[in-house]
Each structure stands twice: as structure tokens, then as C-alpha cells.
PDB file of C-alpha atoms in Angstrom:
ATOM      1  CA  MET A   1       0.000   0.000   0.000  1.00 61.00           C
ATOM      2  CA  GLY A   2       1.357   3.450  -0.915  1.00 67.00           C
ATOM      3  CA  ALA A   3       1.887   6.379   1.405  1.00 78.00           C
ATOM      4  CA  ILE A   4      -1.326   7.744   2.894  1.00 84.00           C
ATOM      5  CA  PRO A   5      -1.932  11.334   1.659  1.00 84.00           C
ATOM      6  CA  ASP A   6      -1.537  14.085   4.244  1.00 86.00           C
ATOM      7  CA  ASP A   7      -5.136  15.143   3.677  1.00 89.00           C
ATOM      8  CA  TYR A   8      -6.492  11.583   3.682  1.00 90.00           C
ATOM      9  CA  LEU A   9      -9.156  12.123   6.363  1.00 89.00           C
ATOM     10  CA  GLU A  10     -10.399  15.305   4.685  1.00 88.00           C
ATOM     11  CA  ARG A  11     -10.624  13.501   1.355  1.00 85.00           C
ATOM     12  CA  VAL A  12     -12.568  10.624   2.915  1.00 86.00           C
ATOM     13  CA  TYR A  13     -14.901  13.171   4.522  1.00 85.00           C
ATOM     14  CA  ALA A  14     -15.376  14.870   1.148  1.00 84.00           C
ATOM     15  CA  GLY A  15     -16.159  11.512  -0.428  1.00 80.00           C
ATOM     16  CA  VAL A  16     -18.755  10.712   2.237  1.00 77.00           C
ATOM     17  CA  LEU A  17     -20.335  14.165   1.880  1.00 75.00           C
ATOM     18  CA  GLY A  18     -20.477  13.626  -1.864  1.00 73.00           C
ATOM     19  CA  LYS A  19     -22.204  10.287  -1.380  1.00 68.00           C
ATOM     20  CA  ILE A  20     -24.934  11.556   0.934  1.00 64.00           C
ATOM     21  CA  ILE A  21     -25.808  14.738  -0.978  1.00 60.00           C
ATOM     22  CA  ASP A  22     -28.916  14.078  -3.065  1.00 60.00           C
ATOM     23  CA  ARG A  23     -31.047  16.221  -5.382  1.00 50.00           C
ATOM     24  CA  LEU A  24     -34.171  16.006  -7.549  1.00 57.00           C
ATOM     25  CA  GLY A  25     -35.201  16.928 -11.088  1.00 54.00           C
ATOM     26  CA  PRO A  26     -33.402  19.340 -13.435  1.00 62.00           C
ATOM     27  CA  ILE A  27     -32.057  21.062 -10.378  1.00 64.00           C
ATOM     28  CA  HIS A  28     -29.471  23.501  -9.169  1.00 69.00           C
ATOM     29  CA  TYR A  29     -30.614  23.482  -5.552  1.00 68.00           C
ATOM     30  CA  TYR A  30     -30.440  21.216  -2.492  1.00 69.00           C
ATOM     31  CA  VAL A  31     -33.687  19.632  -1.379  1.00 67.00           C
ATOM     32  CA  HIS A  32     -33.129  20.135   2.340  1.00 74.00           C
ATOM     33  CA  GLU A  33     -32.614  23.864   1.835  1.00 79.00           C
ATOM     34  CA  LYS A  34     -35.662  24.333  -0.368  1.00 75.00           C
ATOM     35  CA  PHE A  35     -38.076  22.161   1.604  1.00 73.00           C
ATOM     36  CA  GLY A  36     -36.682  22.478   5.121  1.00 80.00           C
ATOM     37  CA  LEU A  37     -35.661  18.808   5.293  1.00 73.00           C
ATOM     38  CA  PRO A  38     -32.668  17.359   7.162  1.00 74.00           C
ATOM     39  CA  CYS A  39     -29.493  17.148   5.089  1.00 68.00           C
ATOM     40  CA  VAL A  40     -28.918  13.468   5.930  1.00 67.00           C
ATOM     41  CA  VAL A  41     -31.642  10.852   5.613  1.00 64.00           C
ATOM     42  CA  ILE A  42     -31.429   7.068   6.018  1.00 68.00           C
ATOM     43  CA  ASP A  43     -30.844   5.288   2.726  1.00 75.00           C
ATOM     44  CA  ASP A  44     -29.995   1.676   1.840  1.00 78.00           C
ATOM     45  CA  ASP A  45     -27.035   2.780  -0.297  1.00 80.00           C
ATOM     46  CA  ILE A  46     -25.458   4.497   2.705  1.00 82.00           C
ATOM     47  CA  SER A  47     -26.250   1.778   5.239  1.00 84.00           C
ATOM     48  CA  GLY A  48     -24.834  -0.932   2.976  1.00 86.00           C
ATOM     49  CA  THR A  49     -21.683   1.040   2.260  1.00 89.00           C
ATOM     50  CA  PHE A  50     -20.808   1.540   5.909  1.00 89.00           C
ATOM     51  CA  THR A  51     -21.979  -1.894   7.067  1.00 91.00           C
ATOM     52  CA  PHE A  52     -20.227  -4.147   4.579  1.00 94.00           C
ATOM     53  CA  VAL A  53     -16.856  -2.459   5.053  1.00 94.00           C
ATOM     54  CA  ARG A  54     -16.971  -3.773   8.635  1.00 95.00           C
ATOM     55  CA  ALA A  55     -15.772  -7.038   7.135  1.00 96.00           C
ATOM     56  CA  LEU A  56     -12.285  -5.555   7.404  1.00 96.00           C
ATOM     57  CA  GLU A  57     -12.667  -5.116  11.180  1.00 95.00           C
ATOM     58  CA  GLU A  58     -14.153  -8.554  11.599  1.00 96.00           C
ATOM     59  CA  HIS A  59     -11.933 -10.568   9.272  1.00 97.00           C
ATOM     60  CA  GLY A  60      -8.844  -8.506   8.394  1.00 95.00           C
ATOM     61  CA  LEU A  61      -7.575  -7.137   5.115  1.00 93.00           C
ATOM     62  CA  ASP A  62      -7.426 -10.444   3.253  1.00 94.00           C
ATOM     63  CA  ILE A  63     -11.183 -10.898   3.029  1.00 96.00           C
ATOM     64  CA  SER A  64     -13.036 -13.408   0.875  1.00 97.00           C
ATOM     65  CA  PRO A  65     -16.663 -13.319  -0.282  1.00 98.00           C
ATOM     66  CA  ALA A  66     -17.416 -15.861   2.457  1.00 98.00           C
ATOM     67  CA  ASP A  67     -15.995 -13.446   5.046  1.00 97.00           C
ATOM     68  CA  VAL A  68     -18.134 -10.568   3.823  1.00 97.00           C
ATOM     69  CA  GLY A  69     -21.139 -12.886   3.816  1.00 97.00           C
ATOM     70  CA  LYS A  70     -20.511 -13.547   7.512  1.00 97.00           C
ATOM     71  CA  THR A  71     -20.387  -9.785   8.072  1.00 97.00           C
ATOM     72  CA  TRP A  72     -23.846  -9.567   6.502  1.00 96.00           C
ATOM     73  CA  LEU A  73     -25.101 -12.146   8.970  1.00 96.00           C
ATOM     74  CA  ASN A  74     -23.377 -10.421  11.881  1.00 95.00           C
ATOM     75  CA  ASN A  75     -24.872  -6.996  11.151  1.00 94.00           C
ATOM     76  CA  VAL A  76     -28.016  -7.221   9.013  1.00 93.00           C
ATOM     77  CA  ILE A  77     -31.450  -7.859  10.532  1.00 91.00           C
ATOM     78  CA  GLU A  78     -34.105  -8.881   8.026  1.00 90.00           C
ATOM     79  CA  LYS A  79     -36.759  -6.232   7.412  1.00 88.00           C
ATOM     80  CA  ARG A  80     -35.266  -3.952  10.068  1.00 87.00           C
ATOM     81  CA  ASN A  81     -32.035  -2.729   8.533  1.00 84.00           C
ATOM     82  CA  VAL A  82     -32.364  -0.178   5.758  1.00 78.00           C
ATOM     83  CA  PHE A  83     -32.392  -2.383   2.672  1.00 83.00           C
ATOM     84  CA  TRP A  84     -35.033  -2.885   0.062  1.00 85.00           C
ATOM     85  CA  TRP A  85     -36.681  -6.011   1.432  1.00 89.00           C
ATOM     86  CA  GLY A  86     -38.521  -6.697  -1.794  1.00 90.00           C
ATOM     87  CA  GLY A  87     -38.645 -10.472  -1.544  1.00 92.00           C
ATOM     88  CA  ASN A  88     -36.794 -13.506  -2.821  1.00 94.00           C
ATOM     89  CA  GLY A  89     -36.102 -13.354  -6.543  1.00 93.00           C
ATOM     90  CA  ILE A  90     -37.024  -9.654  -6.685  1.00 92.00           C
ATOM     91  CA  SER A  91     -34.633  -7.747  -4.441  1.00 93.00           C
ATOM     92  CA  THR A  92     -31.081  -8.905  -5.064  1.00 95.00           C
ATOM     93  CA  GLU A  93     -29.931  -8.135  -1.531  1.00 94.00           C
ATOM     94  CA  HIS A  94     -32.957  -9.809   0.067  1.00 95.00           C
ATOM     95  CA  THR A  95     -32.405 -12.857  -2.129  1.00 97.00           C
ATOM     96  CA  ALA A  96     -28.725 -13.068  -1.126  1.00 97.00           C
ATOM     97  CA  TYR A  97     -29.595 -12.589   2.550  1.00 97.00           C
ATOM     98  CA  LEU A  98     -32.126 -15.423   2.443  1.00 97.00           C
ATOM     99  CA  ASN A  99     -29.551 -17.610   0.713  1.00 97.00           C
ATOM    100  CA  LEU A 100     -27.039 -16.892   3.468  1.00 97.00           C
ATOM    101  CA  LYS A 101     -29.340 -17.148   6.492  1.00 96.00           C
ATOM    102  CA  LYS A 102     -32.263 -19.381   5.596  1.00 95.00           C
ATOM    103  CA  LYS A 103     -30.787 -21.690   2.959  1.00 97.00           C
ATOM    104  CA  GLY A 104     -27.219 -21.938   4.254  1.00 96.00           C
ATOM    105  CA  ILE A 105     -25.738 -21.020   0.880  1.00 97.00           C
ATOM    106  CA  PRO A 106     -22.382 -19.275   1.520  1.00 96.00           C
ATOM    107  CA  ALA A 107     -20.888 -16.461  -0.549  1.00 97.00           C
ATOM    108  CA  PRO A 108     -20.055 -16.222  -3.401  1.00 97.00           C
ATOM    109  CA  GLU A 109     -22.688 -18.810  -4.351  1.00 98.00           C
ATOM    110  CA  SER A 110     -25.248 -16.695  -2.459  1.00 98.00           C
ATOM    111  CA  GLY A 111     -25.014 -14.018  -5.141  1.00 97.00           C
ATOM    112  CA  SER A 112     -24.182 -16.127  -8.174  1.00 97.00           C
ATOM    113  CA  ILE A 113     -25.927 -16.250 -11.523  1.00 97.00           C
ATOM    114  CA  LYS A 114     -26.035 -20.050 -11.150  1.00 97.00           C
ATOM    115  CA  VAL A 115     -28.138 -19.825  -7.977  1.00 97.00           C
ATOM    116  CA  ASN A 116     -30.172 -16.654  -8.542  1.00 97.00           C
ATOM    117  CA  GLY A 117     -30.285 -16.235 -12.310  1.00 96.00           C
ATOM    118  CA  LEU A 118     -28.906 -13.466 -14.497  1.00 95.00           C
ATOM    119  CA  THR A 119     -31.706 -10.969 -13.902  1.00 95.00           C
ATOM    120  CA  VAL A 120     -31.314 -10.855 -10.123  1.00 96.00           C
ATOM    121  CA  ALA A 121     -27.513 -11.117 -10.128  1.00 97.00           C
ATOM    122  CA  GLU A 122     -26.891  -8.152 -12.430  1.00 97.00           C
ATOM    123  CA  GLN A 123     -28.986  -5.514 -10.686  1.00 95.00           C
ATOM    124  CA  ILE A 124     -27.338  -2.325  -9.401  1.00 93.00           C
ATOM    125  CA  GLY A 125     -26.642  -3.180  -5.747  1.00 92.00           C
ATOM    126  CA  ALA A 126     -23.000  -4.286  -5.897  1.00 95.00           C
ATOM    127  CA  GLN A 127     -22.039  -0.921  -7.347  1.00 94.00           C
ATOM    128  CA  ILE A 128     -24.020   1.235  -4.941  1.00 92.00           C
ATOM    129  CA  PHE A 129     -22.537  -0.405  -1.830  1.00 93.00           C
ATOM    130  CA  ILE A 130     -18.897  -0.320  -2.924  1.00 95.00           C
ATOM    131  CA  ASP A 131     -17.603   3.156  -2.009  1.00 95.00           C
ATOM    132  CA  GLY A 132     -16.232   2.133   1.389  1.00 95.00           C
ATOM    133  CA  PHE A 133     -13.665  -0.121  -0.231  1.00 97.00           C
ATOM    134  CA  GLY A 134     -12.380   2.708  -2.434  1.00 96.00           C
ATOM    135  CA  LEU A 135     -12.220   5.052   0.537  1.00 95.00           C
ATOM    136  CA  ILE A 136      -9.968   2.757   2.575  1.00 95.00           C
ATOM    137  CA  ALA A 137      -7.400   2.256  -0.203  1.00 96.00           C
ATOM    138  CA  PRO A 138      -5.998   5.714  -1.102  1.00 95.00           C
ATOM    139  CA  GLY A 139      -3.816   5.416  -4.194  1.00 96.00           C
ATOM    140  CA  ASN A 140      -4.046   1.616  -4.198  1.00 97.00           C
ATOM    141  CA  ALA A 141      -6.530   0.721  -6.905  1.00 98.00           C
ATOM    142  CA  GLY A 142      -5.460  -2.917  -6.858  1.00 97.00           C
ATOM    143  CA  LEU A 143      -6.376  -3.289  -3.202  1.00 97.00           C
ATOM    144  CA  ALA A 144      -9.706  -1.526  -3.736  1.00 97.00           C
ATOM    145  CA  ALA A 145     -10.495  -3.805  -6.673  1.00 98.00           C
ATOM    146  CA  ARG A 146      -9.663  -6.938  -4.692  1.00 98.00           C
ATOM    147  CA  LEU A 147     -11.786  -5.932  -1.706  1.00 98.00           C
ATOM    148  CA  ALA A 148     -14.621  -4.791  -3.964  1.00 97.00           C
ATOM    149  CA  THR A 149     -14.632  -8.147  -5.728  1.00 98.00           C
ATOM    150  CA  ALA A 150     -15.020  -9.975  -2.426  1.00 97.00           C
ATOM    151  CA  ALA A 151     -17.795  -7.666  -1.239  1.00 97.00           C
ATOM    152  CA  ALA A 152     -19.720  -7.538  -4.508  1.00 97.00           C
ATOM    153  CA  ARG A 153     -19.863 -11.299  -4.961  1.00 97.00           C
ATOM    154  CA  VAL A 154     -21.883 -11.853  -1.797  1.00 98.00           C
ATOM    155  CA  SER A 155     -24.999 -10.636  -3.580  1.00 97.00           C
ATOM    156  CA  HIS A 156     -24.135 -10.111  -7.249  1.00 97.00           C
ATOM    157  CA  ASP A 157     -22.377 -11.619 -10.242  1.00 97.00           C
ATOM    158  CA  GLY A 158     -21.409 -10.859 -13.838  1.00 97.00           C
ATOM    159  CA  GLU A 159     -21.535  -7.272 -15.048  1.00 97.00           C
ATOM    160  CA  ALA A 160     -22.714  -6.020 -11.662  1.00 98.00           C
ATOM    161  CA  VAL A 161     -19.421  -7.143 -10.116  1.00 98.00           C
ATOM    162  CA  HIS A 162     -17.381  -5.615 -12.958  1.00 98.00           C
ATOM    163  CA  ALA A 163     -19.119  -2.265 -12.449  1.00 98.00           C
ATOM    164  CA  ALA A 164     -18.474  -2.328  -8.702  1.00 98.00           C
ATOM    165  CA  VAL A 165     -14.818  -3.285  -9.056  1.00 98.00           C
ATOM    166  CA  LEU A 166     -14.187  -0.613 -11.673  1.00 98.00           C
ATOM    167  CA  TRP A 167     -15.805   2.099  -9.552  1.00 98.00           C
ATOM    168  CA  ALA A 168     -13.942   1.179  -6.361  1.00 98.00           C
ATOM    169  CA  ALA A 169     -10.626   1.178  -8.242  1.00 98.00           C
ATOM    170  CA  MET A 170     -11.387   4.628  -9.660  1.00 98.00           C
ATOM    171  CA  GLU A 171     -12.217   5.956  -6.209  1.00 97.00           C
ATOM    172  CA  ALA A 172      -8.920   4.708  -4.792  1.00 97.00           C
ATOM    173  CA  GLU A 173      -7.048   6.285  -7.701  1.00 97.00           C
ATOM    174  CA  ALA A 174      -8.973   9.547  -7.270  1.00 97.00           C
ATOM    175  CA  PHE A 175      -6.904  10.225  -4.151  1.00 96.00           C
ATOM    176  CA  VAL A 176      -3.852  10.702  -6.383  1.00 96.00           C
ATOM    177  CA  SER A 177      -5.272  11.858  -9.739  1.00 96.00           C
ATOM    178  CA  LYS A 178      -7.856  14.342 -11.001  1.00 96.00           C
ATOM    179  CA  ASP A 179      -7.569  13.113 -14.611  1.00 97.00           C
ATOM    180  CA  VAL A 180     -10.921  11.513 -15.437  1.00 97.00           C
ATOM    181  CA  ASP A 181      -9.568   9.580 -18.415  1.00 97.00           C
ATOM    182  CA  HIS A 182      -6.770   8.208 -16.250  1.00 98.00           C
ATOM    183  CA  LEU A 183      -9.295   7.141 -13.631  1.00 98.00           C
ATOM    184  CA  LEU A 184     -11.348   5.336 -16.260  1.00 98.00           C
ATOM    185  CA  ASP A 185      -8.296   3.613 -17.696  1.00 98.00           C
ATOM    186  CA  THR A 186      -7.314   2.547 -14.190  1.00 98.00           C
ATOM    187  CA  GLY A 187     -10.745   1.110 -13.486  1.00 98.00           C
ATOM    188  CA  LEU A 188     -10.852  -0.666 -16.833  1.00 98.00           C
ATOM    189  CA  SER A 189      -7.540  -2.386 -16.082  1.00 98.00           C
ATOM    190  CA  PHE A 190      -9.304  -4.412 -13.368  1.00 98.00           C
ATOM    191  CA  VAL A 191     -12.215  -5.758 -15.444  1.00 98.00           C
ATOM    192  CA  PRO A 192     -12.213  -8.067 -18.484  1.00 97.00           C
ATOM    193  CA  SER A 193     -11.522  -6.070 -21.648  1.00 94.00           C
ATOM    194  CA  GLY A 194     -14.426  -7.676 -23.498  1.00 93.00           C
ATOM    195  CA  CYS A 195     -17.053  -7.383 -20.790  1.00 97.00           C
ATOM    196  CA  ALA A 196     -20.229  -5.393 -21.374  1.00 97.00           C
ATOM    197  CA  ILE A 197     -19.222  -2.708 -18.862  1.00 98.00           C
ATOM    198  CA  ALA A 198     -15.942  -2.108 -20.696  1.00 98.00           C
ATOM    199  CA  ARG A 199     -17.708  -1.918 -24.054  1.00 98.00           C
ATOM    200  CA  LEU A 200     -20.270   0.479 -22.598  1.00 98.00           C
ATOM    201  CA  ILE A 201     -17.544   2.829 -21.376  1.00 98.00           C
ATOM    202  CA  THR A 202     -15.844   2.772 -24.783  1.00 97.00           C
ATOM    203  CA  GLU A 203     -19.133   3.767 -26.413  1.00 97.00           C
ATOM    204  CA  ILE A 204     -19.852   6.573 -23.970  1.00 98.00           C
ATOM    205  CA  ARG A 205     -16.354   8.005 -24.279  1.00 97.00           C
ATOM    206  CA  SER A 206     -16.858   8.145 -28.034  1.00 97.00           C
ATOM    207  CA  TRP A 207     -20.331   9.681 -27.760  1.00 98.00           C
ATOM    208  CA  THR A 208     -19.223  12.428 -25.372  1.00 97.00           C
ATOM    209  CA  LYS A 209     -16.530  13.507 -27.845  1.00 96.00           C
ATOM    210  CA  GLN A 210     -19.009  13.504 -30.737  1.00 96.00           C
ATOM    211  CA  ASP A 211     -21.908  15.136 -28.931  1.00 96.00           C
ATOM    212  CA  ASN A 212     -20.331  17.721 -26.640  1.00 95.00           C
ATOM    213  CA  ASP A 213     -23.791  17.869 -25.026  1.00 97.00           C
ATOM    214  CA  TRP A 214     -24.762  15.555 -22.191  1.00 96.00           C
ATOM    215  CA  HIS A 215     -28.442  15.644 -23.153  1.00 96.00           C
ATOM    216  CA  LYS A 216     -27.600  14.063 -26.524  1.00 97.00           C
ATOM    217  CA  THR A 217     -25.368  11.467 -24.909  1.00 97.00           C
ATOM    218  CA  ARG A 218     -28.051  10.669 -22.330  1.00 96.00           C
ATOM    219  CA  GLN A 219     -30.494  10.000 -25.159  1.00 96.00           C
ATOM    220  CA  LYS A 220     -28.053   7.605 -26.856  1.00 97.00           C
ATOM    221  CA  ILE A 221     -27.557   5.728 -23.591  1.00 97.00           C
ATOM    222  CA  ASP A 222     -31.334   5.436 -23.309  1.00 95.00           C
ATOM    223  CA  ASP A 223     -31.674   4.294 -26.916  1.00 96.00           C
ATOM    224  CA  TYR A 224     -28.988   1.607 -26.749  1.00 96.00           C
ATOM    225  CA  HIS A 225     -28.758   0.730 -23.043  1.00 96.00           C
ATOM    226  CA  GLY A 226     -31.996   1.938 -21.444  1.00 94.00           C
ATOM    227  CA  TYR A 227     -34.142  -0.039 -19.039  1.00 92.00           C
ATOM    228  CA  HIS A 228     -36.075  -1.524 -21.935  1.00 93.00           C
ATOM    229  CA  LYS A 229     -32.940  -3.412 -22.989  1.00 94.00           C
ATOM    230  CA  TYR A 230     -32.559  -5.347 -19.727  1.00 93.00           C
ATOM    231  CA  SER A 231     -34.665  -7.538 -17.500  1.00 91.00           C
ATOM    232  CA  GLY A 232     -35.321  -6.858 -13.848  1.00 89.00           C
ATOM    233  CA  ILE A 233     -36.228  -3.768 -11.867  1.00 89.00           C
ATOM    234  CA  CYS A 234     -32.945  -1.844 -11.758  1.00 92.00           C
ATOM    235  CA  HIS A 235     -30.180  -3.241 -13.959  1.00 96.00           C
ATOM    236  CA  VAL A 236     -26.629  -1.997 -13.492  1.00 96.00           C
ATOM    237  CA  MET A 237     -25.901  -1.182 -17.149  1.00 96.00           C
ATOM    238  CA  PRO A 238     -28.146   1.868 -17.775  1.00 96.00           C
ATOM    239  CA  ASN A 239     -27.233   3.402 -14.440  1.00 97.00           C
ATOM    240  CA  HIS A 240     -23.519   2.787 -14.827  1.00 97.00           C
ATOM    241  CA  GLY A 241     -23.756   4.368 -18.256  1.00 97.00           C
ATOM    242  CA  ILE A 242     -25.114   7.688 -17.054  1.00 97.00           C
ATOM    243  CA  MET A 243     -22.616   7.731 -14.183  1.00 97.00           C
ATOM    244  CA  ILE A 244     -19.756   7.452 -16.677  1.00 98.00           C
ATOM    245  CA  MET A 245     -21.399  10.137 -18.808  1.00 97.00           C
ATOM    246  CA  ALA A 246     -21.762  12.528 -15.866  1.00 97.00           C
ATOM    247  CA  LEU A 247     -18.162  11.908 -14.820  1.00 98.00           C
ATOM    248  CA  LEU A 248     -16.885  12.705 -18.310  1.00 98.00           C
ATOM    249  CA  TYR A 249     -18.973  15.862 -18.680  1.00 97.00           C
ATOM    250  CA  GLY A 250     -18.866  17.105 -15.102  1.00 96.00           C
ATOM    251  CA  GLY A 251     -16.050  15.418 -13.207  1.00 93.00           C
ATOM    252  CA  HIS A 252     -14.137  18.687 -12.931  1.00 95.00           C
ATOM    253  CA  ASP A 253     -17.064  20.423 -11.195  1.00 94.00           C
ATOM    254  CA  PHE A 254     -18.987  18.793  -8.327  1.00 93.00           C
ATOM    255  CA  ASP A 255     -22.148  20.864  -8.812  1.00 91.00           C
ATOM    256  CA  LEU A 256     -22.220  20.184 -12.545  1.00 94.00           C
ATOM    257  CA  ALA A 257     -21.662  16.458 -12.024  1.00 95.00           C
ATOM    258  CA  MET A 258     -24.523  16.319  -9.517  1.00 91.00           C
ATOM    259  CA  HIS A 259     -26.797  18.345 -11.787  1.00 91.00           C
ATOM    260  CA  ILE A 260     -26.180  15.980 -14.703  1.00 93.00           C
ATOM    261  CA  ILE A 261     -26.539  12.711 -12.810  1.00 93.00           C
ATOM    262  CA  ASN A 262     -29.710  13.699 -10.956  1.00 87.00           C
ATOM    263  CA  THR A 263     -31.360  15.298 -13.971  1.00 86.00           C
ATOM    264  CA  SER A 264     -30.602  12.132 -15.943  1.00 89.00           C
ATOM    265  CA  GLY A 265     -32.959  10.146 -13.749  1.00 84.00           C
ATOM    266  CA  TRP A 266     -33.192   6.366 -13.322  1.00 87.00           C
ATOM    267  CA  ASP A 267     -31.804   5.251  -9.955  1.00 87.00           C
ATOM    268  CA  THR A 268     -30.813   8.748  -8.863  1.00 81.00           C
ATOM    269  CA  ASP A 269     -29.986   8.138  -5.198  1.00 82.00           C
ATOM    270  CA  CYS A 270     -27.606   5.319  -6.094  1.00 89.00           C
ATOM    271  CA  ASN A 271     -26.042   7.055  -9.073  1.00 92.00           C
ATOM    272  CA  SER A 272     -25.547  10.403  -7.377  1.00 90.00           C
ATOM    273  CA  GLY A 273     -24.152   8.640  -4.301  1.00 91.00           C
ATOM    274  CA  ASN A 274     -21.467   6.816  -6.262  1.00 95.00           C
ATOM    275  CA  LEU A 275     -20.599   9.779  -8.453  1.00 96.00           C
ATOM    276  CA  GLY A 276     -20.662  12.244  -5.579  1.00 93.00           C
ATOM    277  CA  CYS A 277     -18.299  10.069  -3.581  1.00 93.00           C
ATOM    278  CA  LEU A 278     -15.829   9.739  -6.462  1.00 96.00           C
ATOM    279  CA  VAL A 279     -15.866  13.426  -7.377  1.00 96.00           C
ATOM    280  CA  GLY A 280     -15.728  14.332  -3.685  1.00 94.00           C
ATOM    281  CA  ILE A 281     -12.558  12.298  -3.245  1.00 94.00           C
ATOM    282  CA  MET A 282     -11.064  13.690  -6.435  1.00 95.00           C
ATOM    283  CA  LEU A 283     -11.763  17.392  -5.755  1.00 95.00           C
ATOM    284  CA  GLY A 284     -11.628  17.386  -1.938  1.00 91.00           C
ATOM    285  CA  LEU A 285     -13.637  19.603   0.406  1.00 88.00           C
ATOM    286  CA  ASP A 286     -12.896  22.755  -1.580  1.00 88.00           C
ATOM    287  CA  GLY A 287     -14.461  21.099  -4.637  1.00 87.00           C
TER     288      GLY A 287
END
């Protein structure tokens, strides 16, 4: 592991602030200011992020999917913790939890395509819960990718795991680089070159250069990778696509990045949480 940056704690704090800031619509305002709401509200993306990373306290740095699965069982209470308890075969996390607790199926089988099917296994959850593993590995994308793989495979498989690993690696690298293309190249180095996530990123990079307008690029993502292209309630591919788009168009400016990702819709709390955390790390508190 490389040297920890002098401003490491500030950068982690900026990443967490970025993750919990959420907005609505084609907006340039914060909801809590406009409607008199609290700035922080309970959300499954946040609870998962800061629960699953406890695997490192419970099992050490060399964690396996089975270890993280035990952390789920140690910390998660069915229908009481803040997850989407949508039922077996519907909610990916609920399905994995039932596999672990009720059926005795350990991780990574608990989240595998073989056990749960492609539709359940490739939903968005692995990506939305992954920020903690990027935050604890400043400048060490390889470590972040390894930990993210172990954590993601408790509940997910396939492209969902690739998306999570790529994002965690980018977050770790964001402690030492503000070059968005470099961050993407770093993330891509930890996923198979021919996987759907990698191909998606190649397409979006090309579209952003052609379009020079995020609205046009958003429409192309919808046309070619929208929800109508995938089964299930909340597939990772469309949401990952608009996150990459918002990073490319707005990664240099936190407010712009948040405006783009929230205005783009789909799973906005998850997408803005991941993007806000990454851009928060990259730009720091001043950003």
C-alpha cells in the first residue's frame, strides 16, 4: 500500500459528503434547503456502504466473499435494517440474505448467476454499496479492486461485479489523480476487456466527444442501453452508463456532475451517491 496522503481524512470526509448529498429533477438546488428537510436521511445505499466495510474489522484485510457474507449475517437484521426487502427473486440483496441465512448457501454462491439467475444477479446493488472499499485504499486501486470483488460477490455476479470493481478502483485512484480519463483507464484495467461494462464505457467516451452535449449522450444511452434493454427492476448497465457520462462531462465540477446525474434520472440516489463520492474524493472539500 502506498503512502497515505496528508489530507487523507479530509478527502474521505469529502467523499462521504459527496455520497450523501442528493437532489431532484433538473435542479441547481439542495432539497433540504428548499423544503426544510434534514441534510442526511437514512438510505440503503449508505447503510450498505458503511456496514459491509466492517468485514475488514471482523476478518482482516485479506477478506473473501465468504468473510463478507458472515459480516452480513453479523450486522443485518431482516426487514429492520435499511435495505429494500422486496422479496426472494425480486430484491437482489434480500435474495442473497435469504440464501445466506435461511438456505445456508455461503458467498459467493449466495449471489451467483447459477443460484439466482442473471436478472437478479446483475442488478445495481454491488455498485451502490462499494464506495467504502475505495475510501480505505488511497492510491491503491489494486487493493480496492480486490476488496470490492469480495464484497460484490456476496450478492451479485457478472456485469454487476465488474461495475463495482471498476468504480472502487477509480475511487482509490482519485486520491492521487484528477484526470478523469486516467481514472477510467485505471478502473478498466481491473475488469475483463471484453465485458459489457468495458464496451459500454468505450461507447460513452466516443459519444461524449461527438456530442459535446450531455443531453444528446443521455439520449443515446437510453436508446442503446436503457431499461427496456434489460430484465429486472434496476439493472446496473443503464445506471452505470449515465454515471460514466456525468463523470466525463462534469467530473471537474462537483455541482455540474450532480446536476447531470440527478437530472438524468433512473436510480438517482444510487447514481448520485457513487458519483458524488468519487468526485468528492477527487476534488476534496474545496471542490
